[in-house]
Short mmCIF file of C-alpha atoms and ligand atoms in Angstrom, two decimals:
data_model
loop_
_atom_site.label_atom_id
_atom_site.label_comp_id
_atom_site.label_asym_id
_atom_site.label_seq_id
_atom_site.Cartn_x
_atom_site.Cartn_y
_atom_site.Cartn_z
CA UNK B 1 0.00 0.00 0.00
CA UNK B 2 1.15 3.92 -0.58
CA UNK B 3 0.26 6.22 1.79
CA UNK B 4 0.86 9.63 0.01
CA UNK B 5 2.46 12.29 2.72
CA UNK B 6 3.25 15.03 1.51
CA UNK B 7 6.46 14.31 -1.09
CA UNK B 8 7.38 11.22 0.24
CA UNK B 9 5.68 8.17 -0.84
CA UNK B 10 5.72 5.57 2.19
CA UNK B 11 5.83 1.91 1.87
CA UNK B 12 5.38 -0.72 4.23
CA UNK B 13 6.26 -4.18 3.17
CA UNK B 14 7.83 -7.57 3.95
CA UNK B 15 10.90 -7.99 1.78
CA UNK B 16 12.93 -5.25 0.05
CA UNK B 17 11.87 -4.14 -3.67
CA UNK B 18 13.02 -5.10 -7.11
CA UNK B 19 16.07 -3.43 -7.75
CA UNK B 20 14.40 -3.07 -11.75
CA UNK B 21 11.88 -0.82 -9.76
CA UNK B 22 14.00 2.58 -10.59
CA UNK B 23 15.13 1.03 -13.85
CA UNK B 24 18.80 1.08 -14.94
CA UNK B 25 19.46 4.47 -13.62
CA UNK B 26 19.48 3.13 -10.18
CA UNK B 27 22.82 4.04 -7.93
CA UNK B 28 22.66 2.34 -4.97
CA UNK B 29 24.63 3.86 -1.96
CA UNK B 30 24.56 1.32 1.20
CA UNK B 31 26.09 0.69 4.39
CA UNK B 32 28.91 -1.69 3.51
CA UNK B 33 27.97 -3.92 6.53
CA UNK B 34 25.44 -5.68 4.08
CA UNK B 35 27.99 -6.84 1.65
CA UNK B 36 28.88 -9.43 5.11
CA UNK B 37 24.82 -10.53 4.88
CA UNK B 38 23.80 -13.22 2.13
CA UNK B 39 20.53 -12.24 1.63
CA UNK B 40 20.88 -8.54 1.38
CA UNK B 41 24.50 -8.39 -0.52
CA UNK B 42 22.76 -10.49 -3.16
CA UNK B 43 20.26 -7.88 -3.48
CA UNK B 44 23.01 -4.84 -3.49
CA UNK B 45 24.37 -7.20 -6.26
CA UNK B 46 21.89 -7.11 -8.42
CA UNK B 47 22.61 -2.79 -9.24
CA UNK B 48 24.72 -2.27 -11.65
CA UNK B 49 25.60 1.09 -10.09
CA UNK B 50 26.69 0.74 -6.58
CA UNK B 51 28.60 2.64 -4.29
CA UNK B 52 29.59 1.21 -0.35
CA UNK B 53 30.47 3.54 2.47
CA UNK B 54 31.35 3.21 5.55
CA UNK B 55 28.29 4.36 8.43
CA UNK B 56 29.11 7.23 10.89
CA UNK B 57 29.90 10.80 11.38
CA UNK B 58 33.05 10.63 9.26
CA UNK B 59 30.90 9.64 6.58
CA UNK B 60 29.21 13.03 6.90
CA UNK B 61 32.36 15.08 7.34
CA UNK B 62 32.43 17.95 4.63
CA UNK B 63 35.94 17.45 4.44
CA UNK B 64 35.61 14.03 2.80
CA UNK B 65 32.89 15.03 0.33
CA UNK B 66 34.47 16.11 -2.66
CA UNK B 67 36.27 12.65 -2.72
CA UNK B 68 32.93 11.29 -2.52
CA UNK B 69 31.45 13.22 -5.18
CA UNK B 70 34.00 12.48 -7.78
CA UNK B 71 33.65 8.77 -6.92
CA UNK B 72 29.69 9.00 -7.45
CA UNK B 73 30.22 10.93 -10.08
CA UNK B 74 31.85 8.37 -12.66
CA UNK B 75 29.22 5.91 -11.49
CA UNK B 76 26.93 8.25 -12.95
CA UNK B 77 28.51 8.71 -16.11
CA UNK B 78 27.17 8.16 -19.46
CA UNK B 79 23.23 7.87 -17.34
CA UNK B 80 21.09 10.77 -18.23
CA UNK B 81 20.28 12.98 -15.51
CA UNK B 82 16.16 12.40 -15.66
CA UNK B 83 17.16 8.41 -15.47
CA UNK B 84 19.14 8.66 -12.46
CA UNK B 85 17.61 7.04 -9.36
CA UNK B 86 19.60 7.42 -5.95
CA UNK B 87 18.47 4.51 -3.36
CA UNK B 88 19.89 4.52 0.00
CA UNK B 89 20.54 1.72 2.30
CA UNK B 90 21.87 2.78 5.59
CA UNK B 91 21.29 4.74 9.22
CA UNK B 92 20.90 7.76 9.93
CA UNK B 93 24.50 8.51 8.76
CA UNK B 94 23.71 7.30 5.37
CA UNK B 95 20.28 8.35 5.00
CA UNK B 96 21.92 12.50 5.65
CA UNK B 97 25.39 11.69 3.41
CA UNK B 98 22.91 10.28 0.88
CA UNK B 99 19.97 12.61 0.50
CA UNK B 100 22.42 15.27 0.47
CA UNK B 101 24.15 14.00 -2.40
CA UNK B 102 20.75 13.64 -4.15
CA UNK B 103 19.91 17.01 -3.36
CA UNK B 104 23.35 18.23 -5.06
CA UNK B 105 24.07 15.18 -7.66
CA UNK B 106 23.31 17.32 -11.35
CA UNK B 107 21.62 19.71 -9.17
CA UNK B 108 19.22 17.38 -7.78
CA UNK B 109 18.42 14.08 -8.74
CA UNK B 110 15.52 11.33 -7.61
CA UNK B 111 15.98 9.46 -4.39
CA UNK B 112 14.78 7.03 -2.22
CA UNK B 113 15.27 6.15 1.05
CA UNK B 114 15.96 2.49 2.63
CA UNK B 115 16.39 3.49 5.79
CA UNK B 116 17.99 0.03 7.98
CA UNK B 117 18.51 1.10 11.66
CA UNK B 118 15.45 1.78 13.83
CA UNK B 119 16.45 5.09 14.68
CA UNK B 120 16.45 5.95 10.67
CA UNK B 121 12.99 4.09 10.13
CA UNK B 122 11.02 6.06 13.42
CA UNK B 123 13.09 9.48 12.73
CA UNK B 124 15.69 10.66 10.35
CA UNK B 125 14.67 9.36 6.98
CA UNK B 126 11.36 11.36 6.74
CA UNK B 127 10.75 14.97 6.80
CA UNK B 128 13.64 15.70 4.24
CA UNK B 129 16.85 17.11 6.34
CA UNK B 130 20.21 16.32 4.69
CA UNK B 131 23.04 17.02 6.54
CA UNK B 132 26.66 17.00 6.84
CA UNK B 133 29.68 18.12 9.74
CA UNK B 134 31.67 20.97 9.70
CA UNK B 135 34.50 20.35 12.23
CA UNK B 136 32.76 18.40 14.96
CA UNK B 137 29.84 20.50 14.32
CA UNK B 138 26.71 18.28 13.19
CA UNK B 139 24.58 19.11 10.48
CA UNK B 140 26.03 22.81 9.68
CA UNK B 141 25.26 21.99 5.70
CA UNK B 142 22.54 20.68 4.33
CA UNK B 143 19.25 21.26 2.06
CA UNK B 144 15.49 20.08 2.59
CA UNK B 145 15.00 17.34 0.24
CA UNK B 146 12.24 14.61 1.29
CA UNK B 147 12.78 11.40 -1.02
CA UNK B 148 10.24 10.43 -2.85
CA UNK B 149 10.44 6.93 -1.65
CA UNK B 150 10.36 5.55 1.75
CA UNK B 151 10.94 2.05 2.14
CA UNK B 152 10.27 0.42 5.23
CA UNK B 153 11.36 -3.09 4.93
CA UNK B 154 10.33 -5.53 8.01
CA UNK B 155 12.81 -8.38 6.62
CA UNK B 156 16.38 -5.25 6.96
CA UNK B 157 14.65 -3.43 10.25
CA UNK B 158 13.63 -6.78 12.29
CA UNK B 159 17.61 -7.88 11.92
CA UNK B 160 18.95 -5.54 14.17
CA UNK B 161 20.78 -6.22 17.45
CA UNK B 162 18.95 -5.53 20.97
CA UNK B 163 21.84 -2.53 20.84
CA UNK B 164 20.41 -0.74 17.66
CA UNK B 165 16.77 -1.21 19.55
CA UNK B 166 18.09 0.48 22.35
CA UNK B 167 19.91 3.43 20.49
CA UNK B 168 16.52 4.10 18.83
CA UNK B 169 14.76 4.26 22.47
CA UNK B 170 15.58 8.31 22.82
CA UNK B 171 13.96 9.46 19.57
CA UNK B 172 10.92 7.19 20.55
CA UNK B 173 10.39 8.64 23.76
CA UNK B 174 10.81 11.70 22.40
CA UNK B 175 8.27 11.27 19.22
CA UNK B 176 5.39 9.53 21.89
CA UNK B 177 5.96 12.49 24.49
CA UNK B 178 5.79 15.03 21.47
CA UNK B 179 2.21 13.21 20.66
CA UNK B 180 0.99 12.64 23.85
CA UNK B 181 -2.31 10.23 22.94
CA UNK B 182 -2.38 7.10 21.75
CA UNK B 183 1.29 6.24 20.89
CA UNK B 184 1.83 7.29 24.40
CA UNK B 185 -0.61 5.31 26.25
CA UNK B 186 0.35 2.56 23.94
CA UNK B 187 4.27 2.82 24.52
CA UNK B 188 3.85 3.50 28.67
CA UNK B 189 3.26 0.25 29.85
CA UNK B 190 5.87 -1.34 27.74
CA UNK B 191 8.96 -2.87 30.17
CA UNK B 192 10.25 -4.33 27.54
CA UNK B 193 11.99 -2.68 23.73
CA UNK B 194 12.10 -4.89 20.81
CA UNK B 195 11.87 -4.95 17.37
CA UNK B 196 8.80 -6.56 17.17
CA UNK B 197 7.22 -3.43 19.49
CA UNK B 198 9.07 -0.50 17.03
CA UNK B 199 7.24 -2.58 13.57
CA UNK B 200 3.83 -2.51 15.55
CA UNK B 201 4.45 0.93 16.61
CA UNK B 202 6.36 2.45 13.29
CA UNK B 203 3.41 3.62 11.45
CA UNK B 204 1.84 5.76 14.15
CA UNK B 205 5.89 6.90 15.19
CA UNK B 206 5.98 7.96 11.40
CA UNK B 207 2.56 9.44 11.44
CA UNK B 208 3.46 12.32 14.37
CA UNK B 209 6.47 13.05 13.18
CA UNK B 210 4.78 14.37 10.16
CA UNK B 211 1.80 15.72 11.10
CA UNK B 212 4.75 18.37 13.20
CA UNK B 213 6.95 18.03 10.46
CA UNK B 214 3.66 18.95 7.47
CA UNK B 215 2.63 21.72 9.43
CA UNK B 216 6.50 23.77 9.16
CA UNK B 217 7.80 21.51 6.58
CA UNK B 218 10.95 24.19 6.60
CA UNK B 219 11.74 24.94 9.87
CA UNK B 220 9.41 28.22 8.97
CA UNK B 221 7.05 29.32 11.82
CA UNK B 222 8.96 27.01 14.62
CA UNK B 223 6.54 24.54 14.49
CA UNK B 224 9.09 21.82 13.68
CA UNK B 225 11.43 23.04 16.31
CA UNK B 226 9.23 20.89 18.19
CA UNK B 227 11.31 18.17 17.35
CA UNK B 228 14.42 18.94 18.85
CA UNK B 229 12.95 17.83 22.51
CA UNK B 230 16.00 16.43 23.90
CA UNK B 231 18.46 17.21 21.47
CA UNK B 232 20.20 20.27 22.26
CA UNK B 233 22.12 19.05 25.12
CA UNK B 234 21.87 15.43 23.32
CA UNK B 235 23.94 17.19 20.40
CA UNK B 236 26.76 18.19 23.00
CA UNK B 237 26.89 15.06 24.42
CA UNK B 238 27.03 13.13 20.93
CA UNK B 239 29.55 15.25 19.56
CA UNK B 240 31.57 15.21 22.43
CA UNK B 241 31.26 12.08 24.46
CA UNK B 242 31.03 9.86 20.86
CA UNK B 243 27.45 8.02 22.25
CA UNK B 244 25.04 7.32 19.64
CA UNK B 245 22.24 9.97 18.54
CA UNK B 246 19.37 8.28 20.16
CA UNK B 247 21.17 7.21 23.30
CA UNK B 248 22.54 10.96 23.56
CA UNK B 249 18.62 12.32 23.19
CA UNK B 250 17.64 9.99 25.88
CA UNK B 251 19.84 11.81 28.10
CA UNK B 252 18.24 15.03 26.45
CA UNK B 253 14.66 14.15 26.93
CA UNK B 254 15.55 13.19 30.79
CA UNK B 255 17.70 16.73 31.39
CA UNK B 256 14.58 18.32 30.00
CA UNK B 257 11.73 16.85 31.77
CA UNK B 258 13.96 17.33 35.42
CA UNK B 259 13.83 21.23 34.36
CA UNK B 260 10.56 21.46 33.41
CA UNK B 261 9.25 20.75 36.65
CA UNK B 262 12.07 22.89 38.33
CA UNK B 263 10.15 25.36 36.06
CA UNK B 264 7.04 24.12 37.43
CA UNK B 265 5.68 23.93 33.75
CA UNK B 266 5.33 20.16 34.87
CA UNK B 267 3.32 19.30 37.74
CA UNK B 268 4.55 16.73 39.93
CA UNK B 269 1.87 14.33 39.37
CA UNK B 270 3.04 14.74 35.40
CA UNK B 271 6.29 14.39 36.57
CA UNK B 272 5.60 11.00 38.32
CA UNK B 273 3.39 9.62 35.88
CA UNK B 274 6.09 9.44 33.07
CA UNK B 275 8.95 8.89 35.65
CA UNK B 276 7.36 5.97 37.35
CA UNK B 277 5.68 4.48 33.97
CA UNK B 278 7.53 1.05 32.71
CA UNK B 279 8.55 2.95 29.46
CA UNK B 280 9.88 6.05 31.58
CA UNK B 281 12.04 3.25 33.20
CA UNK B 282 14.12 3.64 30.07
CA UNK B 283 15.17 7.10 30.79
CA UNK B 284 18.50 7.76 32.64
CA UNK B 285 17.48 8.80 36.12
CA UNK B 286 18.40 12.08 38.39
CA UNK B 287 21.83 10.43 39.35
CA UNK B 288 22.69 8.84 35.63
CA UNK B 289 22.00 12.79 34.35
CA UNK B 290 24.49 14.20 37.27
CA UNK B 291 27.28 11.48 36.11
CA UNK B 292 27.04 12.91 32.46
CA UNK B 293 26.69 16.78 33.21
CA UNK B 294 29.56 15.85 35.34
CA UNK B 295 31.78 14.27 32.98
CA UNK B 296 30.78 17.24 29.58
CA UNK B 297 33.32 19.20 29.36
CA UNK B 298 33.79 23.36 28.22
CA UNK B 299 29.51 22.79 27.01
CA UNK B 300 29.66 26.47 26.59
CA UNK B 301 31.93 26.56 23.63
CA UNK B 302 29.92 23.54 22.17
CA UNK B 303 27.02 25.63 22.36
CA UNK B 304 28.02 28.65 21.49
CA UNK B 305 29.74 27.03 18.37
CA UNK B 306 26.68 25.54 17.42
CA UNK B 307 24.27 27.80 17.30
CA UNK B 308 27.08 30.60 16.42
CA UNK B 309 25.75 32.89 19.47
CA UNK B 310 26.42 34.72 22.74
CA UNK B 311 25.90 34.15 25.94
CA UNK B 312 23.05 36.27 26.24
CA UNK B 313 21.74 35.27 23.10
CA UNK B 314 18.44 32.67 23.34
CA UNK B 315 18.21 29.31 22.72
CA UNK B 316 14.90 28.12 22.34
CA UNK B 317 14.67 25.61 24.57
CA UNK B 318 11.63 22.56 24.57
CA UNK B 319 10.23 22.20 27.86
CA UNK B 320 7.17 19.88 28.29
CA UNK B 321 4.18 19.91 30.60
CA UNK B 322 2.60 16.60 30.20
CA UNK B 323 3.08 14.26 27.44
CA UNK B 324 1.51 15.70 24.12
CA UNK B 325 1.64 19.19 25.80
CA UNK B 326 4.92 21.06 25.31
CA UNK B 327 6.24 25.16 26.04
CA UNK B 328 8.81 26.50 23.49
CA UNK B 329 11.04 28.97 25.77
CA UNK B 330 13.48 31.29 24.90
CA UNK B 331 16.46 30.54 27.64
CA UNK B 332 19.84 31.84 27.20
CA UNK B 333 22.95 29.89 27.00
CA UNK B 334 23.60 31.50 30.64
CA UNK B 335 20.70 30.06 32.29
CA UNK B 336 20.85 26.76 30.37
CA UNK B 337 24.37 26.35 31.53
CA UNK B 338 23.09 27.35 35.37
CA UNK B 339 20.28 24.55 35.26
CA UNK B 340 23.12 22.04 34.05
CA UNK B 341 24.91 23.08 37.27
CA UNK B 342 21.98 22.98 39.17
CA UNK B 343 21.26 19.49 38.16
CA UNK B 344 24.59 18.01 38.35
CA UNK B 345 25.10 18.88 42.34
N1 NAD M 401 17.86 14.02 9.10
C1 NAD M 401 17.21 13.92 10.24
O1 NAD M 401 16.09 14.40 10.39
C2 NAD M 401 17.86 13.18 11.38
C3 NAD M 401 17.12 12.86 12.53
C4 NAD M 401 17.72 12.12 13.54
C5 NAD M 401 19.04 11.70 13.39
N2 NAD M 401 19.75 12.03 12.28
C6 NAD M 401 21.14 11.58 12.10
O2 NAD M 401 21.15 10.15 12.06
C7 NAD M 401 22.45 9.69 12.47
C8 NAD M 401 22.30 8.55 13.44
O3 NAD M 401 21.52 7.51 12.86
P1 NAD M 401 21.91 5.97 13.00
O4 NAD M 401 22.16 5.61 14.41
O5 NAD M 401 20.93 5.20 12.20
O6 NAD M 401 23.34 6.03 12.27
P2 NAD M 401 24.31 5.03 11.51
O7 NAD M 401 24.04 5.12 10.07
O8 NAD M 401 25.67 5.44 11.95
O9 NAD M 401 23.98 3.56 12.04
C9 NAD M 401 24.35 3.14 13.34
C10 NAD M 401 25.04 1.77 13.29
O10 NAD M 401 24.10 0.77 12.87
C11 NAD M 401 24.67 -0.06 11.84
N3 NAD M 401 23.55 -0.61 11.05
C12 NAD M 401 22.85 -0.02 10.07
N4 NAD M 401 21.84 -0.82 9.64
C13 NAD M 401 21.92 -1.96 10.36
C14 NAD M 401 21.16 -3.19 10.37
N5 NAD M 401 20.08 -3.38 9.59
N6 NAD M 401 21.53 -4.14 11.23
C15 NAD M 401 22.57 -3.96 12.07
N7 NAD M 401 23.33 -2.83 12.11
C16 NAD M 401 22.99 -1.84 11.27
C17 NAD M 401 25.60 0.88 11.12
O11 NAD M 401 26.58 0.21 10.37
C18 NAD M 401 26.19 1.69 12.30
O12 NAD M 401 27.23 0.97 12.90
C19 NAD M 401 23.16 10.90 13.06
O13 NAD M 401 24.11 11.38 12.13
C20 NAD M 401 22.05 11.93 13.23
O14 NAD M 401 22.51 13.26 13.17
C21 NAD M 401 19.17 12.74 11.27
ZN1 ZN M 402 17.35 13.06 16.67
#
């Protein structure tokens, strides 16, 4: 079945696609961990125009892009531009490298998404943001490119390790706080993450994200900004600490629901009933956050670096009052950099 949202056409189904889907013009980019798996290396196989990479943020480094470009560049040659079809199979890293070389490749070329890691299914391959790393700074160039496919394929997602299930956790929380209704009640009394639980679960994870994502679809009227619960402290602590994104916006989501109530946008009682909820279980408690706010290092020149400001300039900070209910407040990097203090005695 396609569901038709807004650019992206979304699929759910079984087994991968047909490589002779997207015709000869097909370049396949993909995580080279599936040339070690029979079942999908026979499938990257079968494209005549393939290009492996290695997953991670060095894959999005600017630095190494030009290299990349010239190397997916003579796969290209001698396919007219209006044949070319770029297909991605990766993360989160691949998914950004990817769609951002779509977005440039001849000045923009078809692509489609493949995304293989649950945190790429639930989050980053829908709502169009490319991006690529200036120094350690994440996703300071990009474009807004949705794909026009979306592929979610049970047979690459339902592979992954308990690890991957875990890494997803932070953006999951994060999407089911953000909607507050029935993906919440649904996820709250769940003790236990698997992949089985994420397939279930995926359509209505993919569903919020766009109805915040359709309503700003360009980080316009702030709307979108939305989706950054947990992530700007999660962005220090990925960039510096090297944890994975979703494991680093765990530790967001957790820093941000301990200030909201300090801010007393969160009642107690709200405060308790996502704290002592099985699914809340997953969230690195008061004594976990003071261990990592103890151990981040110079966060003020992480901040200020990236979003290019002063201290008294704002950040605009997502607070939340109850699950489906949030507050967007301007803080400064000052007081954000008090409250870390605050909660790390
Ligand atoms: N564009 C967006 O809107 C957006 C949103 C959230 C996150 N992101 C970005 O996504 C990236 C993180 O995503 P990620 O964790 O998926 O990154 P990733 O691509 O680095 O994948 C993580 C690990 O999983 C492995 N892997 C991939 N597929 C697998 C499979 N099927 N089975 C087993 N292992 C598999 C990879 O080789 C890698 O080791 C970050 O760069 C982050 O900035 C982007
Ligand atoms: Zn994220």
């Amino acid at each position: 079945v396609a569901i038709k949202v807004k650019t992206s056409k979304l699929y759910y189904s079984k087994k991968l696609p047909t490589p002779k889907t997207w015709g000869s013009g097909a370049i396949l980019i993909y995580d080279r961990i599936f040339d070690r798996q029979v079942k999908a290396s026979a499938w990257v196989q079968k494209f005549e125009h393939r290009y492996s990479v290695k997953s991670g943020e060095k894959l999005k480094n600017i630095d190494q892009f030009p290299l990349h470009m010239k190397k997916i560049l003579k796969l290209a040659e001698g396919i007219a531009t209006r044949d070319i079809t770029l297909v991605i199979l990766g993360g989160g890293s691949v998914g950004d490298f990817g769609g951002f070389v779509a977005s440039v490749l001849k000045r923009g070329v078809r692509f489609v998404q493949i995304p293989s890691t649950w945190l790429a299914a639930i989050d980053s391959s829908h709502g169009g943001k490319t991006g690529l790393n200036v120094s350690k700074i994440k996703n300071q160039v990009g474009t807004f490119y949705p794909a026009n496919e979306i592929h979610l394929v049970q047979e690459i997602l339902a592979g992954q390790p308990q690890e991957r299930v875990l890494e997803a956790s932070g953006e999951v929380i994060k999407i089911s706080l953000l909607e507050g209704k029935r993906l919440w009640s649904s996820l709250r009394d769940v003790s236990k993450l698997d992949s089985a639980l994420y397939w279930k679960n995926l359509p209505a994870m993919v569903s919020a994200k766009y109805k915040i994502v359709s309503r700003d679809p360009k980080e316009e009227s702030g709307m979108r900004h939305l989706l950054n619960l947990g992530h700007t402290l999660g962005h220090v602590w990925e960039s510096q600490m090297k944890i994975p994104h979703g494991i680093a916006v765990l530790y967001g989501v957790a820093f941000a629901i301990e200030w909201s109530l300090h801010r007393k946008y969160m009642s107690s009682k709200d405060y308790y009933s996502i704290r002592l909820s099985e699914f809340g279980a997953f969230l690195p408690d008061r004594l976990e956050l003071e261990n990592i706010l103890a151990k981040t290092r110079d966060p003020q020149k992480l901040l200020l670096q990236d979003k290019k400001m002063s201290q008294h300039r704002k950040i605009r900070f997502i607070f939340l009052r109850a699950p489906g209910r949030t507050v967007i407040e301007s803080v400064t990097v000052a007081e954000l950099l008090a409250e870390m203090k605050r909660q790390s005695l």
